Short mmCIF file of C-alpha atoms and ligand atoms in Angstrom, two decimals:
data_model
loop_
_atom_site.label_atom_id
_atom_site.label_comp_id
_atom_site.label_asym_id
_atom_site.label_seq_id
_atom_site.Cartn_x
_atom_site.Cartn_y
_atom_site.Cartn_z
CA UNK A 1 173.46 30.40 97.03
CA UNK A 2 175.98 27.75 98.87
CA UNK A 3 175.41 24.80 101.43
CA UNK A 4 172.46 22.20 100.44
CA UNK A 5 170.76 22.89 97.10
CA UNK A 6 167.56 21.53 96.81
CA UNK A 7 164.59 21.10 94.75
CA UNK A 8 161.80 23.38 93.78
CA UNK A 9 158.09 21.36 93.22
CA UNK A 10 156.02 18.98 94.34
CA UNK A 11 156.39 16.16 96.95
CA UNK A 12 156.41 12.46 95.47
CA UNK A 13 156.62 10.11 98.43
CA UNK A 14 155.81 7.46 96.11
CA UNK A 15 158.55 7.95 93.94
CA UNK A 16 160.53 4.72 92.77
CA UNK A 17 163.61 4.67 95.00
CA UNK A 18 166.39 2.34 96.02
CA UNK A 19 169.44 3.65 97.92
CA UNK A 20 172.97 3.92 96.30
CA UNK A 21 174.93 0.90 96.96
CA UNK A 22 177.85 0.86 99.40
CA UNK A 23 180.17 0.07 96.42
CA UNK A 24 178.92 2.63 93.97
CA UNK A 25 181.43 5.18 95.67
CA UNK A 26 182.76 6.98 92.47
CA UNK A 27 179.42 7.07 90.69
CA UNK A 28 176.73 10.17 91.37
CA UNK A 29 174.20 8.26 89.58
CA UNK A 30 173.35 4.97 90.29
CA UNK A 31 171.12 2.22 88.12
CA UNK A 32 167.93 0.57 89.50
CA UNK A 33 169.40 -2.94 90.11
CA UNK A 34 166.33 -4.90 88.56
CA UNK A 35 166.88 -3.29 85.44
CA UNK A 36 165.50 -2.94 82.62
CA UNK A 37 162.09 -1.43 84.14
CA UNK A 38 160.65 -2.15 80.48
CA UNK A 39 161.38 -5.06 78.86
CA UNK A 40 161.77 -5.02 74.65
CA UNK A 41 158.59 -7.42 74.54
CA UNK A 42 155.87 -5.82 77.09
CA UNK A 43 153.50 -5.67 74.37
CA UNK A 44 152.95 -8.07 71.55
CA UNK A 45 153.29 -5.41 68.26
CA UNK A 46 156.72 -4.41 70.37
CA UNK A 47 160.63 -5.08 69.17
CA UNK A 48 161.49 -2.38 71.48
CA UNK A 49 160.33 0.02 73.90
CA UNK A 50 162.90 2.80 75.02
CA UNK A 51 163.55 6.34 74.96
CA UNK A 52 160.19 6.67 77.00
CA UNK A 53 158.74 9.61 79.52
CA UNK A 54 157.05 9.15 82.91
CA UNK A 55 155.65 11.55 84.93
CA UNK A 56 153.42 11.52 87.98
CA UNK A 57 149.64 10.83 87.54
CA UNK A 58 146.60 10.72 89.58
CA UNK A 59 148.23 9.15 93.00
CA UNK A 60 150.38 6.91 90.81
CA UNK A 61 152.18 7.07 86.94
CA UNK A 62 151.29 7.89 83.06
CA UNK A 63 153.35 8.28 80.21
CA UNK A 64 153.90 8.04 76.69
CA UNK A 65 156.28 5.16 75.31
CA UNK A 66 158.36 4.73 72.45
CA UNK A 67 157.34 1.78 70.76
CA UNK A 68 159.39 0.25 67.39
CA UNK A 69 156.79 -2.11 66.29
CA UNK A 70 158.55 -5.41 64.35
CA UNK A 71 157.78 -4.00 61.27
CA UNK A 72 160.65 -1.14 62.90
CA UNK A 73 158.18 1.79 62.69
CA UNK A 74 158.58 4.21 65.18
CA UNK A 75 155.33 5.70 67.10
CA UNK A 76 153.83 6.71 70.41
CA UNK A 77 151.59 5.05 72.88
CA UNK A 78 150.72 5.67 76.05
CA UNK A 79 151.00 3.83 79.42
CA UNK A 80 150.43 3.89 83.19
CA UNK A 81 152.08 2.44 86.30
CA UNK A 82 151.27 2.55 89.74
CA UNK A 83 155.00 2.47 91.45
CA UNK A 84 157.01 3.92 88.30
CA UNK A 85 158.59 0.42 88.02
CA UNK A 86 156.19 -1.79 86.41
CA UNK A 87 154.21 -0.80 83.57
CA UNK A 88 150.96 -1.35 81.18
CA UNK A 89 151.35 0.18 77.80
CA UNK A 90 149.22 0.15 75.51
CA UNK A 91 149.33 -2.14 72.14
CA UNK A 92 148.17 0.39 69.83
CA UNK A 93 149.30 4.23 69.36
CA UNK A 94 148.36 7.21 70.46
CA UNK A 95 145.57 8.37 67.81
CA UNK A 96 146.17 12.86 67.87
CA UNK A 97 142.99 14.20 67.77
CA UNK A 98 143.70 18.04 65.27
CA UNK A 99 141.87 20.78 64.28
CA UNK A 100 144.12 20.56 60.81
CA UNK A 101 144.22 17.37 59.04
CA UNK A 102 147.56 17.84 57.54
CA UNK A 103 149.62 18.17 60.78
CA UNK A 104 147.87 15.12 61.88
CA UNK A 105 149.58 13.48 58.97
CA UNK A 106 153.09 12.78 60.57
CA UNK A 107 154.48 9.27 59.28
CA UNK A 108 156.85 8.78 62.28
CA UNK A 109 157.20 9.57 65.81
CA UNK A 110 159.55 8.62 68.08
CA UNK A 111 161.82 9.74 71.29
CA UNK A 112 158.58 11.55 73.52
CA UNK A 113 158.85 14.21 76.33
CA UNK A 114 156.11 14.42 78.82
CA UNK A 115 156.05 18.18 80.86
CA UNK A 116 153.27 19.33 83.02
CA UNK A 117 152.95 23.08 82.64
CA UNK A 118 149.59 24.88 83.38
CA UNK A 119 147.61 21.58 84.20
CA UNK A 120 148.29 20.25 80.91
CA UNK A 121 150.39 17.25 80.24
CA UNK A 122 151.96 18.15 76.94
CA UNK A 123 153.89 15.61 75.03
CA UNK A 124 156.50 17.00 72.69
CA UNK A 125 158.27 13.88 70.58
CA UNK A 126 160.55 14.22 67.49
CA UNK A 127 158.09 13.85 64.51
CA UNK A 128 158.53 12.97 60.97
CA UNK A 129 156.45 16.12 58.55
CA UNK A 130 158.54 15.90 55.93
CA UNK A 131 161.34 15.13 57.59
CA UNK A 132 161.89 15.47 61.37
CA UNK A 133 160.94 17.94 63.60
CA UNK A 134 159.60 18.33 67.26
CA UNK A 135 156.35 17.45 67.00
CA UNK A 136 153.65 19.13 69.47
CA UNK A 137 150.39 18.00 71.77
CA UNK A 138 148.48 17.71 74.98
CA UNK A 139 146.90 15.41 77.55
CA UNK A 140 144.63 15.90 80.41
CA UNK A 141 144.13 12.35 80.84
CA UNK A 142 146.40 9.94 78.83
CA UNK A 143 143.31 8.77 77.00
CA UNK A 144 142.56 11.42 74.54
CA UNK A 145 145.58 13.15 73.13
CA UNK A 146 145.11 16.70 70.98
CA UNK A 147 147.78 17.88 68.34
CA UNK A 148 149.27 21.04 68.04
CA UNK A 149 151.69 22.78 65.18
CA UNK A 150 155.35 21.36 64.96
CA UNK A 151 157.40 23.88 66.97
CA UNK A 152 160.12 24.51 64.24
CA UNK A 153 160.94 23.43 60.82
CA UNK A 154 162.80 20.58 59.94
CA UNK A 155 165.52 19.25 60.86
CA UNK A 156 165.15 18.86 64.43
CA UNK A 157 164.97 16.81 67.78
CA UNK A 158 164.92 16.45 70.97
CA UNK A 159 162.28 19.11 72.13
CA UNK A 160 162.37 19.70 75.59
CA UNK A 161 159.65 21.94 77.69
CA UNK A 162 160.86 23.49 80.88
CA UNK A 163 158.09 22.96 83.55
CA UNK A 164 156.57 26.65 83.90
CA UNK A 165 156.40 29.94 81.63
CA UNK A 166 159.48 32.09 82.33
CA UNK A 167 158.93 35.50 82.21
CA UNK A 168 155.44 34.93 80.57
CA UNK A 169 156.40 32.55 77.74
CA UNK A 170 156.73 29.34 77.22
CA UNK A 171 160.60 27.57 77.23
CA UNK A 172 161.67 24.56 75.34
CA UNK A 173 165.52 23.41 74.42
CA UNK A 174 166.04 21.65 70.97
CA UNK A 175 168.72 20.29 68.81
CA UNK A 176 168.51 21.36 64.98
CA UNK A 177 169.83 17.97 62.73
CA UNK A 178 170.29 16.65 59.78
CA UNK A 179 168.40 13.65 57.75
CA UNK A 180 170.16 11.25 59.41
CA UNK A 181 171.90 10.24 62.14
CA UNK A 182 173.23 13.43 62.24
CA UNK A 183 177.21 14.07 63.12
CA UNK A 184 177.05 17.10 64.91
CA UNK A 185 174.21 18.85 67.46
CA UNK A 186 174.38 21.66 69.73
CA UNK A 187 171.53 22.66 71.94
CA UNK A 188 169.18 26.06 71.65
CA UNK A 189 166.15 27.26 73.29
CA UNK A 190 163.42 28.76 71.97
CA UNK A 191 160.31 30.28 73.48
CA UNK A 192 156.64 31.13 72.59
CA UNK A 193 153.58 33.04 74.24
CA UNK A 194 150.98 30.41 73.08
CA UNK A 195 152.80 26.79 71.98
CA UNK A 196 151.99 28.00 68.27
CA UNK A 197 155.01 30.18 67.51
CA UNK A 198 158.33 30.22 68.89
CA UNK A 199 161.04 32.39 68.26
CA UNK A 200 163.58 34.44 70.50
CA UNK A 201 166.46 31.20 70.01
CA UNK A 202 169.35 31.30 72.33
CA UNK A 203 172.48 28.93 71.68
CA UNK A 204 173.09 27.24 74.84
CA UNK A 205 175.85 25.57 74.78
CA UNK A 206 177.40 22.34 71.65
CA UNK A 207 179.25 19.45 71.38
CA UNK A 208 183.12 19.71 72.79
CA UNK A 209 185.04 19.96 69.59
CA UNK A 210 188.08 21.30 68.67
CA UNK A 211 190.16 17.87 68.20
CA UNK A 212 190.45 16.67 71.49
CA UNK A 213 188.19 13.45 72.55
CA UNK A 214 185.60 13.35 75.33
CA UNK A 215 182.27 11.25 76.06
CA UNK A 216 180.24 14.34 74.39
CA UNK A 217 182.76 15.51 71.20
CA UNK A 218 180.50 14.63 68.63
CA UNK A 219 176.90 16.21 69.70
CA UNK A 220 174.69 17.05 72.27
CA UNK A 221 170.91 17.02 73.03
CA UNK A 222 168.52 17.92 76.00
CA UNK A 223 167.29 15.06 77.89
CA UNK A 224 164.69 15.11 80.56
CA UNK A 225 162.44 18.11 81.42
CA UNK A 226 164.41 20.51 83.63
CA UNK A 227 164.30 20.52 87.32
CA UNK A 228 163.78 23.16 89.22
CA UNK A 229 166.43 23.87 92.08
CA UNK A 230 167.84 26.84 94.36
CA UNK A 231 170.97 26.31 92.59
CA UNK A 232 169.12 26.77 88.82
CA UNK A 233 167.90 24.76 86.57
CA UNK A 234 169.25 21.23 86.68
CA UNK A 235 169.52 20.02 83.21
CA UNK A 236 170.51 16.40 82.43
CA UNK A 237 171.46 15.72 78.87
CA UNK A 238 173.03 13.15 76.27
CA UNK A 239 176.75 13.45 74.64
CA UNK A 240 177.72 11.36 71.84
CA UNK A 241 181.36 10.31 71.06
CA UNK A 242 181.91 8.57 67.69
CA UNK A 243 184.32 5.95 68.64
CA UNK A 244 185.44 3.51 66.33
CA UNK A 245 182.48 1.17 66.54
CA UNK A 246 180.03 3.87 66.36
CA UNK A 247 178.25 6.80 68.04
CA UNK A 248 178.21 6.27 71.45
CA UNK A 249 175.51 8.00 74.15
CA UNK A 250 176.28 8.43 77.73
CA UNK A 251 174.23 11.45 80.36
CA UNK A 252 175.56 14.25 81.10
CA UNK A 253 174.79 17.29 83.31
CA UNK A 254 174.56 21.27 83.57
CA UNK A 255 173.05 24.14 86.00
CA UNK A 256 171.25 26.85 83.62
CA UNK A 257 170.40 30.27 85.35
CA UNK A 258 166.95 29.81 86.47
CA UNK A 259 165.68 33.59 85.28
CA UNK A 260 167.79 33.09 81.27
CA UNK A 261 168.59 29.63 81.17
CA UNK A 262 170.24 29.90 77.58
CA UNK A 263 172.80 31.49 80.56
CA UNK A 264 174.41 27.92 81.47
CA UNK A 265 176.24 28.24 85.17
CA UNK A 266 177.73 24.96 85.51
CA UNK A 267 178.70 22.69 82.54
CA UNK A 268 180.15 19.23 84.39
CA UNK A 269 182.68 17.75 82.28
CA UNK A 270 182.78 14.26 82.84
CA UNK A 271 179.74 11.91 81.83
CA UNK A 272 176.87 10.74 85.12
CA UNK A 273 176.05 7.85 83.44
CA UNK A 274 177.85 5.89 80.27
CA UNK A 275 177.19 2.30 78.64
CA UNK A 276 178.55 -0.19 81.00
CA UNK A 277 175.87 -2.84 81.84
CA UNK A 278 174.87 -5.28 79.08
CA UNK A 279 171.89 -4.00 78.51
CA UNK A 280 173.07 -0.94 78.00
CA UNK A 281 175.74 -2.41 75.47
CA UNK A 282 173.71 -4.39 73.57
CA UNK A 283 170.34 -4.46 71.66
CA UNK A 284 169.58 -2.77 68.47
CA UNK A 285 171.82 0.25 68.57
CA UNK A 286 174.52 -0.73 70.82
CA UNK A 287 176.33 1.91 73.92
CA UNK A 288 173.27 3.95 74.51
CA UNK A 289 172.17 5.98 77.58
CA UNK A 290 168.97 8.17 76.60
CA UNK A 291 167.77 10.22 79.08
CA UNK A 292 164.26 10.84 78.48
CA UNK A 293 162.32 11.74 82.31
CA UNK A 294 163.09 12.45 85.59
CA UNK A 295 161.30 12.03 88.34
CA UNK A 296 161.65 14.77 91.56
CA UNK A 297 160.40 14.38 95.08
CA UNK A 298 161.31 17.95 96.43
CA UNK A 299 161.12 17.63 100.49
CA UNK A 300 163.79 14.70 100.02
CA UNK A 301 165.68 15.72 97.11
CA UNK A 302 165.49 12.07 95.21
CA UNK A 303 165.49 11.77 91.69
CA UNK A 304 164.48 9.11 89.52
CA UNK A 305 165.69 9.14 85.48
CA UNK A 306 164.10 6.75 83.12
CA UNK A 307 166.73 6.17 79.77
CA UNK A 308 166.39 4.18 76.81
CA UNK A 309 169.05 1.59 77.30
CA UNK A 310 170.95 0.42 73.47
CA UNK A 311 167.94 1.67 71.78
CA UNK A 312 165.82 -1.47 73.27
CA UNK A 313 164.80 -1.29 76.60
CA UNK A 314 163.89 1.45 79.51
CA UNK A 315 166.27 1.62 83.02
CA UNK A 316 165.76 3.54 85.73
CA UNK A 317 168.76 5.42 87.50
CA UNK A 318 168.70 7.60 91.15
CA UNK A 319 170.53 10.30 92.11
CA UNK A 320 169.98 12.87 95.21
CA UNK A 321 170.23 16.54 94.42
CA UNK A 322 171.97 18.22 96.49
CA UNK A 323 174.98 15.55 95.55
CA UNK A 324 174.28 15.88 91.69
CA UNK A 325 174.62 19.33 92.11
CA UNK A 326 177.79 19.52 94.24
CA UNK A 327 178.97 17.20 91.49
CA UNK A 328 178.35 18.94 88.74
CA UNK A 329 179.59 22.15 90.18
CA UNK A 330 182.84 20.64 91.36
CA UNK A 331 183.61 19.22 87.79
CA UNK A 332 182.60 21.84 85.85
CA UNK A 333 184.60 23.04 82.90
C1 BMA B 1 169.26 9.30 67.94
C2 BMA B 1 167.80 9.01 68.04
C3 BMA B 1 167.50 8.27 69.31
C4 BMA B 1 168.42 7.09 69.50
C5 BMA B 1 169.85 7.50 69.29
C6 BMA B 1 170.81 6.35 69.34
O1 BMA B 1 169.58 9.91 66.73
O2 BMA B 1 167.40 8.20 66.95
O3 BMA B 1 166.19 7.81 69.25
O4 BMA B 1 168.28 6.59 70.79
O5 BMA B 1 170.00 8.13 68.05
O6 BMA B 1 170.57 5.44 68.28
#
């Protein structure tokens, strides 16, 4: 399909929104200009709160929150908003309500995903069982929050659910790691028939290697859910370059077919977004863009992205569609 592309979904006339600034000519995504939305110290157990997924709720906002406590454990909790801008978490986590005792024993979670698919609000978040995989669970109402089976063995992050079945089964896009911070990550999908077993992987596309240098040489990971759009599904990711200080995470985007998206159409090859304010610079893991959520209001084609900024705080960035798109298919390698 050519001319406009837009999206495919709801309308969200309340979504958070400023225009792009007259001098913000080379950039296709822009920044919120009150950033951060989330501050390190919202909540008094916090040292940082990042990395963090927002999604529509009853007339206004929910989500569930990366919180580093100050003893620097990693968890969940969950949080509401009623203009996607400012925000009430709560101090303590997310308690999992499951049928089997030991999945409900994960140490760690961190890095959450929030995807509406079915009326269900499931939350998929990188999760420490013996070492980390994507950990699995549902919400009707942000209050009580039910466990499911990790999705895959370790090592793994980054579990991302598309926003309806395809062809009958449920879709999600992961990045198999290490034990660490791992130094290399290419992105799959996977799907299942009932969020229990998943199978049918699908490489998508890795980390540009081969010697040469670019924002996303070292690894790649999915980012917010997928968006629906007549052009396919509009994927916005992270790429890591190791530079000489350190890894460093910027956003990236791609167009995956919308009927096999493991089929990726358009693979942009410069970075959307990259570590240029302070607050994206500094903080406790400095040069990091996260992309975690996205926002979509359909008839208008606005997008909102919440990232974890240096591993501390939570900005908010806007883009329009139909110019992401064109952008993305014009610099596509
Ligand atoms: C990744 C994850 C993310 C973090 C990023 C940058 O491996 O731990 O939570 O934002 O590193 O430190």
């Amino acid at each position: 399909m050519s001319g406009k592309q837009t999206i495919i979904g709801e309308a969200l006339p309340n979504i958070p929104w400023q225009d792009k600034p007259a001098d913000c000519k080379n950039d296709v995504i822009w920044r919120y200009d009150a950033n951060p939305v989330i501050p390190r110290n919202l909540i008094p157990c916090a040292n940082a709160i990042f990395n963090s997924a927002v999604v529509p709720f009853e007339g206004g906002f929910a989500g569930v929150f990366r919180v580093d406590d100050r003893s620097r454990h990693m968890d969940l909790h969950a949080g509401r908003s009623k203009d996607g801008i400012n925000f009430e978490i709560d101090n303590e986590t997310i308690k999992f309500q499951c049928d089997d005792p030991e999945i409900a024993n994960s140490i760690e979670r961190y890095d959450p995903r929030v995807c509406l698919v079915d009326g269900k609000y499931y939350v998929t978040w990188c999760n420490n069982y013996n070492g980390y995989t994507i950990g699995v669970g549902y919400t009707e109402d942000f209050k009580t929050f039910h466990q499911l089976e990790n999705a895959f063995l370790p090592y793994n992050r980054n579990g991302v659910l598309f926003p309806r079945k395809i062809n009958g089964e449920f879709v999600m896009l992961s990045r198999p790691s290490d034990t660490g911070h791992t130094p290399f990550g290419d992105i799959f999908l996977s799907r299942s028939k009932d969020m229990t077993y998943w199978g049918k992987h699908r490489f998508l596309f890795g980390s540009r290697r081969g010697g040469v240098m670019s924002w996303e040489c070292t690894k790649v990971g999915p980012g917010p859910t997928p968006i629906e759009t007549t052009e396919g599904w509009l994927m916005i990711y992270h790429g890591v370059l190791t530079s000489c200080n350190g890894f460093i995470y910027s956003m990236g985007g791609a167009i995956l077919d919308i009927d096999e998206p493991w089929k990726v159409k358009y693979r942009c090859k410069p970075y959307l977004l990259a570590p240029q304010r302070d607050y994206e610079c500094v903080g406790d893991t400095p040069n990091v863009c996260f992309p975690c959520a996205a926002l979509t209001d359909a008839p208008s084609g606005k997008i909102a992205i919440y990232y974890g900024a240096a591993d501390t705080v939570t900005g908010l960035a806007f883009a329009q569609v139909d110019e992401l798109i064109a952008y993305i298919k014009e610099n596509a390698e």
